CSV table of C-alpha atoms in Angstrom, one decimal:
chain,number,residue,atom,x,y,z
A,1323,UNK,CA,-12.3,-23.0,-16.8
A,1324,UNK,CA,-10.1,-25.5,-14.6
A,1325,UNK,CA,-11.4,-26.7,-11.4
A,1326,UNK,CA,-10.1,-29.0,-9.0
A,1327,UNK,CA,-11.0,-30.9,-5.7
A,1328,UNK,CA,-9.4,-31.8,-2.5
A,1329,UNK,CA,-10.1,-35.2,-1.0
A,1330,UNK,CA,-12.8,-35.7,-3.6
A,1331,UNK,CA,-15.0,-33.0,-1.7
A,1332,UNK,CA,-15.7,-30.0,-4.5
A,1333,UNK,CA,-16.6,-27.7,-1.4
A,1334,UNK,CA,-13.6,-25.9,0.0
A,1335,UNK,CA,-13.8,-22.3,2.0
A,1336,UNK,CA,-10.8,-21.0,0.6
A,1337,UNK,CA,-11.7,-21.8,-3.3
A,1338,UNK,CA,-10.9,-19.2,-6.1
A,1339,UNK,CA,-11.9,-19.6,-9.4
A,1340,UNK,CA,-10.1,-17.0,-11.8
A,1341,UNK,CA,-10.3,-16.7,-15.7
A,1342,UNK,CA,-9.4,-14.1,-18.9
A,1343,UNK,CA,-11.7,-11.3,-20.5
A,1344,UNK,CA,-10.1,-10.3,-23.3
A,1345,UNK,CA,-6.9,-8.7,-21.8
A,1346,UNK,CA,-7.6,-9.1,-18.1
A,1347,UNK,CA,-7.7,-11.8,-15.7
A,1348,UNK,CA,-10.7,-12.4,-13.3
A,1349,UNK,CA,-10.9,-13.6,-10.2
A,1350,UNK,CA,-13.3,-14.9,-7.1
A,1351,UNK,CA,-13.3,-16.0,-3.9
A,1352,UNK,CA,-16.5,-18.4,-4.0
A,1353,UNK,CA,-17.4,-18.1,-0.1
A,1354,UNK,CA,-17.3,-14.5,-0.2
A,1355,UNK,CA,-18.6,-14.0,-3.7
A,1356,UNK,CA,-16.1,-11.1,-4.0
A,1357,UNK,CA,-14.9,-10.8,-7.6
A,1358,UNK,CA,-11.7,-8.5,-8.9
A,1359,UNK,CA,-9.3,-8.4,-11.6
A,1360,UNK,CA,-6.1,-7.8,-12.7
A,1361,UNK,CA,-3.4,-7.1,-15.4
A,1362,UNK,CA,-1.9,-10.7,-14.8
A,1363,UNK,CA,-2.7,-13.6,-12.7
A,1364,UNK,CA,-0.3,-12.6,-10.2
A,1365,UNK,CA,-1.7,-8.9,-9.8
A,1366,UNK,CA,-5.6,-10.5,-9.7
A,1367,UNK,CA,-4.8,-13.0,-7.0
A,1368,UNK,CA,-3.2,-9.4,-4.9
A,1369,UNK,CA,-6.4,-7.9,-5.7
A,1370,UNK,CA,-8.4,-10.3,-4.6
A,1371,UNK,CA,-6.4,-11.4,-1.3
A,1372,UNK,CA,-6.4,-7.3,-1.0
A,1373,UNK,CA,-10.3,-7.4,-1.4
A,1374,UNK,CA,-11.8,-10.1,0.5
A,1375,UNK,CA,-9.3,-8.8,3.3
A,1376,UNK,CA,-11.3,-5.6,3.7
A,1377,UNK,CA,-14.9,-7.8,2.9
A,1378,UNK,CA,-13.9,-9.3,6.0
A,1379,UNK,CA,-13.0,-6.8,7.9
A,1380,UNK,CA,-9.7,-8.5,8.6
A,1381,UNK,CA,-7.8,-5.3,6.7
A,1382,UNK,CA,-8.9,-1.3,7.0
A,1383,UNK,CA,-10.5,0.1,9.4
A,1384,UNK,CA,-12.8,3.2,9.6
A,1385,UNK,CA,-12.2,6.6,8.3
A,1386,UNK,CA,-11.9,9.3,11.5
A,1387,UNK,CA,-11.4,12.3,9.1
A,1388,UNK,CA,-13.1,12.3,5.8
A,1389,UNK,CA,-10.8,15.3,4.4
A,1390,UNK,CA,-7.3,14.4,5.4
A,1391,UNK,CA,-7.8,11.1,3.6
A,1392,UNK,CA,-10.0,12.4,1.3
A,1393,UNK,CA,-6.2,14.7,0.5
A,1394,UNK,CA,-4.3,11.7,0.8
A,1395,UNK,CA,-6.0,9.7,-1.9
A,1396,UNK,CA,-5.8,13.1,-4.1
A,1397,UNK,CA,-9.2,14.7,-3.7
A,1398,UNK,CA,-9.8,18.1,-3.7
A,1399,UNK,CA,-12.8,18.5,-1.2
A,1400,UNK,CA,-13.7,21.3,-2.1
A,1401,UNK,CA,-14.8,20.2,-5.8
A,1402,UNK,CA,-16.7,17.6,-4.2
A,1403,UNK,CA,-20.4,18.2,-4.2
A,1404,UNK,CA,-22.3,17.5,-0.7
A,1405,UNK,CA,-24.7,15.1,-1.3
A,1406,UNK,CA,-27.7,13.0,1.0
A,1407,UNK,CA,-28.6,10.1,-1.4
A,1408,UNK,CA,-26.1,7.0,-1.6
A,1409,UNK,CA,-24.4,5.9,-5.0
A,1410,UNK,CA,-27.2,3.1,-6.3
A,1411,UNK,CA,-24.7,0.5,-5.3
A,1412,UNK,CA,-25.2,1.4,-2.0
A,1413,UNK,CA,-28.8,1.2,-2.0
């Protein structure tokens, strides 16, 4: 993996570091921790601009009605099953 430094100080807030698994790239933003991937370098760095946007908060907002974008994302809601307990990510 390549790494670089600015002014001879390794710590930078905006610092990526991205590599290749197998037929992917990988990339992440090292303040945030927030990893994603991509088809090509190009398409990881989107993903990952895309992703720590939204970790921020600085992209998205909330969701004020659960079945019309639950429709526009192409989700039928009535074949999802209500449930209490949180996906174990969540937890």
């Amino acid at each position: 993996m390549a790494s670089s430094t600015r002014d001879g100080d390794p710590e930078h807030e905006d610092e990526i570091r991205m590599w290749r698994e197998d037929d992917i790239w990988v990339i992440t933003d090292v303040e945030t921790e927030v990893t994603t991937q991509g088809e090509t370098r190009e398409h990881a760095l989107e993903m990952l601009d895309e992703a720590v946007g939204l970790h921020k908060g600085e992209i998205g907002g909330p969701i004020d009605d659960e079945e019309a974008f639950m429709e526009k994302i192409g989700i039928d809601s009535d074949e999802v099953e209500p449930t209490e307990e949180l996906p174990n990510f969540m937890t």
